[in-house]
CSV table of C-alpha atoms in Angstrom, one decimal:
chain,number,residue,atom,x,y,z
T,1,UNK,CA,91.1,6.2,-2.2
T,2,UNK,CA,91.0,8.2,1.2
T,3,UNK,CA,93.9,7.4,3.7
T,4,UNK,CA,91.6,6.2,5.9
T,5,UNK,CA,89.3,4.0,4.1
T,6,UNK,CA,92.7,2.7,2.7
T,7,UNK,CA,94.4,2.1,6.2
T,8,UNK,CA,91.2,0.1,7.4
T,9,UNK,CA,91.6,-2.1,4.1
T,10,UNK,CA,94.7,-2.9,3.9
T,11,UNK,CA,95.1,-3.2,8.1
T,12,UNK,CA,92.4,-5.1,9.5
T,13,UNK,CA,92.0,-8.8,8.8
T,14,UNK,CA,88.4,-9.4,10.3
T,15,UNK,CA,85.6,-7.0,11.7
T,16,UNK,CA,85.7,-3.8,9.0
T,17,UNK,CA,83.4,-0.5,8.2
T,18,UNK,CA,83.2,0.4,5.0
T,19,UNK,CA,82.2,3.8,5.0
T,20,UNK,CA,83.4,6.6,3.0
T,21,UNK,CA,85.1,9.3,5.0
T,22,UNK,CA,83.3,12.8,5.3
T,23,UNK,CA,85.4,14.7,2.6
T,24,UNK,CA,82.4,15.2,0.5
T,25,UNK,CA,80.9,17.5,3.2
T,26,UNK,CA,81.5,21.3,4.2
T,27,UNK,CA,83.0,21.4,7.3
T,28,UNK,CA,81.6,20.6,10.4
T,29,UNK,CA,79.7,23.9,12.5
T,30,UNK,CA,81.2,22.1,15.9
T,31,UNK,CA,84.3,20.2,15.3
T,32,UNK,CA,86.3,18.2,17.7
T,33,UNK,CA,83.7,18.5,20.5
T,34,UNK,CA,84.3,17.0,24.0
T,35,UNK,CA,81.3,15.0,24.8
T,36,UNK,CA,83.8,13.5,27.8
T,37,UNK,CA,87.5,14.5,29.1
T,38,UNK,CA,88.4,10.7,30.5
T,39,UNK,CA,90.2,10.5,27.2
T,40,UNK,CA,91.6,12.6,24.2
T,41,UNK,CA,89.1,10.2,22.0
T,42,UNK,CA,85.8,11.0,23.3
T,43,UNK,CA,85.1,13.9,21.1
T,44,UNK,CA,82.4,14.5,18.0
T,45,UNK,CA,82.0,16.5,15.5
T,46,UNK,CA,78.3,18.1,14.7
T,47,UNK,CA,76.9,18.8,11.3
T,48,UNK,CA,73.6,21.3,11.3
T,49,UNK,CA,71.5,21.6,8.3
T,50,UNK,CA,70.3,25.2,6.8
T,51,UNK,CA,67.2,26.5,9.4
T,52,UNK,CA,66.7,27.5,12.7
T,53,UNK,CA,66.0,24.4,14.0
T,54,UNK,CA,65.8,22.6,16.3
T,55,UNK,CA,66.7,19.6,14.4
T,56,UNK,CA,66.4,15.8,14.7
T,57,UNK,CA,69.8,14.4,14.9
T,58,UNK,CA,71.3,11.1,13.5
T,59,UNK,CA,74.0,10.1,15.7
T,60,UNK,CA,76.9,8.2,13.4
T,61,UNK,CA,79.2,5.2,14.8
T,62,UNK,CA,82.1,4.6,13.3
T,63,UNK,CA,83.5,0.8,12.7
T,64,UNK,CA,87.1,-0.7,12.5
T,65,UNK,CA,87.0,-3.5,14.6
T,66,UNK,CA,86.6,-1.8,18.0
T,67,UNK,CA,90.7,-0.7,17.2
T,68,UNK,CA,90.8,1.6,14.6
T,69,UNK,CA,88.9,3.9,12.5
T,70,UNK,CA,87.4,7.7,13.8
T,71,UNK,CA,84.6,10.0,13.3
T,72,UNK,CA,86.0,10.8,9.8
T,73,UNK,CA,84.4,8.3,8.7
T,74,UNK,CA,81.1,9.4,7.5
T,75,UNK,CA,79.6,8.8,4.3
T,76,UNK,CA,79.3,11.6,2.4
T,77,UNK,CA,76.3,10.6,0.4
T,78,UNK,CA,74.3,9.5,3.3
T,79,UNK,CA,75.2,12.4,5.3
T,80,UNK,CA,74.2,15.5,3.0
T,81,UNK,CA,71.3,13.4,1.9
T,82,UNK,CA,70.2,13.8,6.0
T,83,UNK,CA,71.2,17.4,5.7
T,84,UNK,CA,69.0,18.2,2.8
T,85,UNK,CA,65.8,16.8,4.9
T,86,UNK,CA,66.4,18.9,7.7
T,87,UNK,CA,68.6,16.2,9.6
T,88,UNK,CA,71.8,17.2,12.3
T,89,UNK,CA,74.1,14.8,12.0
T,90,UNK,CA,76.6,14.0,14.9
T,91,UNK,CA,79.9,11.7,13.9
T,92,UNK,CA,81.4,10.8,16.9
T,93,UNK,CA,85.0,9.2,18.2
T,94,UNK,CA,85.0,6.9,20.9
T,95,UNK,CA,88.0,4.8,22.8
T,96,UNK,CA,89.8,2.1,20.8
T,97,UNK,CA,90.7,-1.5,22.5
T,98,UNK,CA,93.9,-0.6,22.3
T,99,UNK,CA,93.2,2.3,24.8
T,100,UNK,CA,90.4,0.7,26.8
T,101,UNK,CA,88.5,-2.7,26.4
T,102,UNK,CA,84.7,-3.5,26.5
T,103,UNK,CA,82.6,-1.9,28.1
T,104,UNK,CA,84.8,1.5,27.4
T,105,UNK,CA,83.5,2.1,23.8
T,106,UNK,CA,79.4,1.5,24.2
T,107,UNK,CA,79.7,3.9,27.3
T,108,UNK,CA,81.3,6.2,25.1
T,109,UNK,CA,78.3,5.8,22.9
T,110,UNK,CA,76.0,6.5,26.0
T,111,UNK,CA,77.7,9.8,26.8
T,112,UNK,CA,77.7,10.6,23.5
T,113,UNK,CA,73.8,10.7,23.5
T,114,UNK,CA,73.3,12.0,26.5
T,115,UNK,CA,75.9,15.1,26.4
T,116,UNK,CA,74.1,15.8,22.8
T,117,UNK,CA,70.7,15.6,25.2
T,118,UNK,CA,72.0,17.6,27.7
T,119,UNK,CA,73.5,20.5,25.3
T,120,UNK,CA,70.6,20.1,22.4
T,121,UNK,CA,69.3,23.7,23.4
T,122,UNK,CA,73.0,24.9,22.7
T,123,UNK,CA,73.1,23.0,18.9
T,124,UNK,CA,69.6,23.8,18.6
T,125,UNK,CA,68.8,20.3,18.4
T,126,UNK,CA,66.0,18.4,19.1
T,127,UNK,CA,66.5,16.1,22.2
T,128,UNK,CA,62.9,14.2,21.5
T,129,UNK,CA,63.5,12.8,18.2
T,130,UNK,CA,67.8,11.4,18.1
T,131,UNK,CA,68.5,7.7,16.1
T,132,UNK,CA,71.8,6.2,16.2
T,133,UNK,CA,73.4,4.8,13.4
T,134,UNK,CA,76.8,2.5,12.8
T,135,UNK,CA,78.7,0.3,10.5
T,136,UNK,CA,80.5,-2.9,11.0
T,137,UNK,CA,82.0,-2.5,15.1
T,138,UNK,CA,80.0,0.5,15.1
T,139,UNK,CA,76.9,-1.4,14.2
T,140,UNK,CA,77.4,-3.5,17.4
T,141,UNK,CA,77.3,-0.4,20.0
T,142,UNK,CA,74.5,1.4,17.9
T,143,UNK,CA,72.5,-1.9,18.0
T,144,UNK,CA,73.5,-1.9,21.9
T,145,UNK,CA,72.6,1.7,22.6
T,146,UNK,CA,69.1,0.9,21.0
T,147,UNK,CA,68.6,-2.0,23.2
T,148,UNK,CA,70.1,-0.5,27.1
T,149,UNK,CA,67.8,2.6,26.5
T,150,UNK,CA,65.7,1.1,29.0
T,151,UNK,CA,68.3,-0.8,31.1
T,152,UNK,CA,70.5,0.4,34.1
T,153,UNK,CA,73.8,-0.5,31.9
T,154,UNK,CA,76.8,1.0,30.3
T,155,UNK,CA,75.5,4.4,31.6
T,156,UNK,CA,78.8,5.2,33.0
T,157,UNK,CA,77.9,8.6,35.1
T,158,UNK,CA,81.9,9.3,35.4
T,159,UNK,CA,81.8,10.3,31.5
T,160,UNK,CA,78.9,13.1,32.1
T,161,UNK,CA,75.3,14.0,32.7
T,162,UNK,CA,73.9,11.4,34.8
T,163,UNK,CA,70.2,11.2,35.0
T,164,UNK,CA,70.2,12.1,31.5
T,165,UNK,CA,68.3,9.7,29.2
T,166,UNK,CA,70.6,7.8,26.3
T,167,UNK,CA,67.6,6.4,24.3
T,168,UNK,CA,66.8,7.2,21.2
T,169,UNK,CA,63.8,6.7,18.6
T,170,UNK,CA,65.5,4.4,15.9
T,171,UNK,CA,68.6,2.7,15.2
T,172,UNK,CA,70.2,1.9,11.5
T,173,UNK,CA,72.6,-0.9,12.4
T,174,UNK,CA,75.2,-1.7,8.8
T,175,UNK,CA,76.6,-5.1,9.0
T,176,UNK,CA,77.1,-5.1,12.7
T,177,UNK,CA,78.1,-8.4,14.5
T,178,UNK,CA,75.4,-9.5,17.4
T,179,UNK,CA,77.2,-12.6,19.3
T,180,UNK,CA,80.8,-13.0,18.7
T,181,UNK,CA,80.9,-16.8,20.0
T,182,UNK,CA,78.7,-17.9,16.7
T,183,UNK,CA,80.3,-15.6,13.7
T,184,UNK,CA,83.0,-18.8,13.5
T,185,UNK,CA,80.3,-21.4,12.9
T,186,UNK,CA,78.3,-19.1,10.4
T,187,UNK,CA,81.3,-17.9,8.4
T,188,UNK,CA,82.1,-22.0,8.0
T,189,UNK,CA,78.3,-22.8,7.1
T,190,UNK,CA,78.7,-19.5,4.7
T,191,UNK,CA,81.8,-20.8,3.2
T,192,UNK,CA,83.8,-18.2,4.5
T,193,UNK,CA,87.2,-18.9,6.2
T,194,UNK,CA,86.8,-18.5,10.5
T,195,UNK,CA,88.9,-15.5,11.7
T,196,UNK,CA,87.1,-14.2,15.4
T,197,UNK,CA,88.2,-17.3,17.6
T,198,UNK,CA,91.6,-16.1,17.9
T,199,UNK,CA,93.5,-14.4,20.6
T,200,UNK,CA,94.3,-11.9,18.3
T,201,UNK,CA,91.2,-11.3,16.8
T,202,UNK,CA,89.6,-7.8,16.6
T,203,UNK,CA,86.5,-9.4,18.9
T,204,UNK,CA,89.0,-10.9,21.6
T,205,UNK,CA,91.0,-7.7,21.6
T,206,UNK,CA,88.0,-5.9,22.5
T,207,UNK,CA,86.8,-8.0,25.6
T,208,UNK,CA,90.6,-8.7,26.6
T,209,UNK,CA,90.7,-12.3,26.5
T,210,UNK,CA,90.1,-15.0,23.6
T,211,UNK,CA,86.3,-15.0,23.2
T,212,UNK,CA,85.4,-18.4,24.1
T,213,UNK,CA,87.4,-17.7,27.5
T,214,UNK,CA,85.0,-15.2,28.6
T,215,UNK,CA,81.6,-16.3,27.2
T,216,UNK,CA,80.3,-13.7,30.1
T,217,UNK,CA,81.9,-10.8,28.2
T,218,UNK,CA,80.1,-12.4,24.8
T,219,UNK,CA,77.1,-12.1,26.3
T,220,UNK,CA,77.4,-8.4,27.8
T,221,UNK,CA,78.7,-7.1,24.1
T,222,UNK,CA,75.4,-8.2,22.8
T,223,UNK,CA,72.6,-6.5,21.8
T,224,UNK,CA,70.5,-9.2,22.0
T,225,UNK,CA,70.8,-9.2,25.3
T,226,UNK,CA,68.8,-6.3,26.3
T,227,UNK,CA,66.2,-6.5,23.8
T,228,UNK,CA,63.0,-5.8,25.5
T,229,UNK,CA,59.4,-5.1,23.6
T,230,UNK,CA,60.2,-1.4,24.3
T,231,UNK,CA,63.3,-1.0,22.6
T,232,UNK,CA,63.1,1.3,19.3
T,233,UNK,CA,62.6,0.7,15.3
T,234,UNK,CA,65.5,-1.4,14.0
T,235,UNK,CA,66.9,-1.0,10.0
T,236,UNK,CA,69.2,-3.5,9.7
T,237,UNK,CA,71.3,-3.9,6.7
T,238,UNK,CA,73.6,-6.3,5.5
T,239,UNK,CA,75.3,-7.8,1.9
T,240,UNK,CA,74.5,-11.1,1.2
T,241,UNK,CA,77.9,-12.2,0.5
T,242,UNK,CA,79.6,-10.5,3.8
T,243,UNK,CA,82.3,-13.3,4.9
T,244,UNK,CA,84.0,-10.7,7.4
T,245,UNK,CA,80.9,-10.7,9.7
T,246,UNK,CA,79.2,-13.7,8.4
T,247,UNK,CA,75.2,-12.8,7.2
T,248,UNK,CA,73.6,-14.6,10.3
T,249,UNK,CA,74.7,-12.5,12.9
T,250,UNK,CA,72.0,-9.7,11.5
T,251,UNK,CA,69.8,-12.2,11.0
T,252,UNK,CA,70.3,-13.5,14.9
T,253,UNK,CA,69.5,-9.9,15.6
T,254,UNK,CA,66.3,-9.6,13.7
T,255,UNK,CA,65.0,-12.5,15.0
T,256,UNK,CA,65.5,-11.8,18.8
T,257,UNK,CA,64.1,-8.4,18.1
T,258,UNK,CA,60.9,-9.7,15.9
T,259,UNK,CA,60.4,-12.3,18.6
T,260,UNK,CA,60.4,-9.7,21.5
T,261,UNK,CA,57.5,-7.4,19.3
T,262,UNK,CA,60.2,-4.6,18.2
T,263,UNK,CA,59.7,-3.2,14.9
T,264,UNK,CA,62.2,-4.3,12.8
T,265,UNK,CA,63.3,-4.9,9.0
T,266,UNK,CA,66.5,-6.3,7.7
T,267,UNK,CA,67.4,-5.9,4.0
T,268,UNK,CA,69.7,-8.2,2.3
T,269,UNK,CA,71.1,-6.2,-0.4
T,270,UNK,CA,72.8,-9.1,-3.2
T,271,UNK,CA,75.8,-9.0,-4.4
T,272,UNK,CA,77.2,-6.4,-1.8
T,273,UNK,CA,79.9,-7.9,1.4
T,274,UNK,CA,81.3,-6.2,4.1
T,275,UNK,CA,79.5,-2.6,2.9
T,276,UNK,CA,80.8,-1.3,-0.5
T,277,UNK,CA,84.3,-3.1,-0.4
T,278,UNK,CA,85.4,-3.4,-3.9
T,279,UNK,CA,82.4,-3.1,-5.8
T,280,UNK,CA,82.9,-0.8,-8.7
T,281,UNK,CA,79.3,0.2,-8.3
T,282,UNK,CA,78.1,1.0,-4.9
T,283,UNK,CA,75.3,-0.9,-3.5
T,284,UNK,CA,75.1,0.3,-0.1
T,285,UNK,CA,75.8,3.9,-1.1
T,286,UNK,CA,73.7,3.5,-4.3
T,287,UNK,CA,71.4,6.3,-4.9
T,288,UNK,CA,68.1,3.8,-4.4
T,289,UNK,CA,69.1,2.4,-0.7
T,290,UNK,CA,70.6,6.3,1.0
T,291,UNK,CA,66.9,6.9,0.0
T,292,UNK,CA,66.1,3.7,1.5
T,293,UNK,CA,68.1,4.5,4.8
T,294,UNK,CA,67.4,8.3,4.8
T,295,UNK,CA,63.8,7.9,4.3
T,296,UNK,CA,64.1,5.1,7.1
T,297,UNK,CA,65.3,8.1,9.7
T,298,UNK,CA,62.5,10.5,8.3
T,299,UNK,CA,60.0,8.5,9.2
T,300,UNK,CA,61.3,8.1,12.7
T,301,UNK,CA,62.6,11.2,13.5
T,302,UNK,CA,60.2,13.9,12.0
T,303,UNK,CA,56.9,12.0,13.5
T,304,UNK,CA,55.6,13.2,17.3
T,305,UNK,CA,57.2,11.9,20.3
């Protein structure tokens, strides 16, 4: 098992990503890049497919609970799948709560985008056509950058390129959490044990303060929000046996979106939890759904602005 799929496992009692990590790829063409320099974190690492480009790009969030985890963590089979079609792919780091609480990580996010905008002539990318994509924690600020696209928020000018757009066309959003206040109640009504009420839990460490102390904060770290009838494509996937971020919080999401006239689908793939988490046969990563999920970003990103 990686060291760093096995750190997050063993580690981290509540909000997880169960990606792979990217040692099935080549190496990087720009590694360690410094979309910021507030912090040592804010850095990415840019994949380019074979061609001249320029290429639409799938921008990958990393989970972990919003305290650990890093841009390693890109699954391999979804990655060269993107590659193969002509796809850049950007994995990108962003600050931990242990560094810097909410909003610190979703305007990472932001000035992730827009440095990749601002620079896409340099990577011979193409800043028209860019989706954003994240797992677990990560799901939550991809879901988030998806819906401020058109809102003045978490565009924190001090990390870079202000007046630069951080929208994107589509956003693939794995198991991500939508409103921390109700993932107690859902995980009881699932049958799963409540773990994000607590002072110590990965969702209060992020905002600073037990959750249902700063319902304020609750409401700013969710995606829903922002939704307006502008807002992007949404893919949302999630297992339907997921007790660490309990299966209503995607379907919260797809609801608020549907109701607001955004495009969205959500697939509930059985048998799978918190991504691929100790199934001996992936489900997530299964040949049939990185089509699913690959094809999803096609269709998105290779059709006109």
């Amino acid at each position: 098992m990686p060291p760093i799929r096995r750190a997050l496992l063993l580690a981290a009692p509540a909000i997880l990503v169960l990606g792979g990590c990217s040692s099935g790829l080549p190496d990087p063409d720009h590694a360690d890049v410094a979309y910021a320099t507030l912090s040592p974190a804010q850095t990415l690492d840019l994949y380019l497919p074979d061609g001249t480009g320029p290429f639409p790009l799938v921008i990958n969030i990393h989970g972990g609970g919003f305290r650990m985890g890093d841009k390693d963590m890109l699954d391999a089979p979804i990655a060269e799948a993107l590659l193969a079609r002509g796809i850049a792919v950007a994995s990108i780091d962003y600050r931990l709560s242990d560094e810097a609480k909410f909003p610190a990580a979703i305007e990472d996010a932001k000035a992730a985008v827009r440095y990749l905008r601002a620079n896409a002539g340099r990577y011979r990318l193409d800043p028209e056509r860019f989706l954003v994509f994240g797992q677990s924690a990560g799901g939550n600020l991809a879901s988030l950058v998806g819906t401020t696209g058109n809102a003045a928020v978490f565009d924190n000018h001090a990390l870079g390129n202000p007046g630069v757009s951080s929208k994107v066309n589509a956003v693939i959003d794995w198991f991500g959490p939508s409103d921390f206040l109700q993932m107690d109640p859902q995980a009881r009504e699932q049958g799963c044990p409540p773990e994000h009420g607590a002072a110590d839990s990965p969702e209060s460490a992020y905002l600073g303060a037990p959750i249902a102390s700063v319902p304020e904060k609750v409401r700013a770290a969710s995606p829903m929000t922002y939704i307006d009838r502008e807002d992007p494509p949404f893919l949302l996937q999630k297992g339907s046996e997921d007790c660490l971020v309990p299966v209503g919080q995607s379907k919260l999401l797809k609801q608020a979106l549907a109701t607001a006239g955004v495009p969205v689908a959500l697939d509930l793939l059985e048998g799978a939890g918190h991504g691929d988490m100790g199934l001996s046969t992936p489900i997530f990563l299964s040949q049939s759904n990185v089509e699913r999920v690959v094809a999803f970003a096609e269709r998105h990103l290779k059709q006109a602005p």
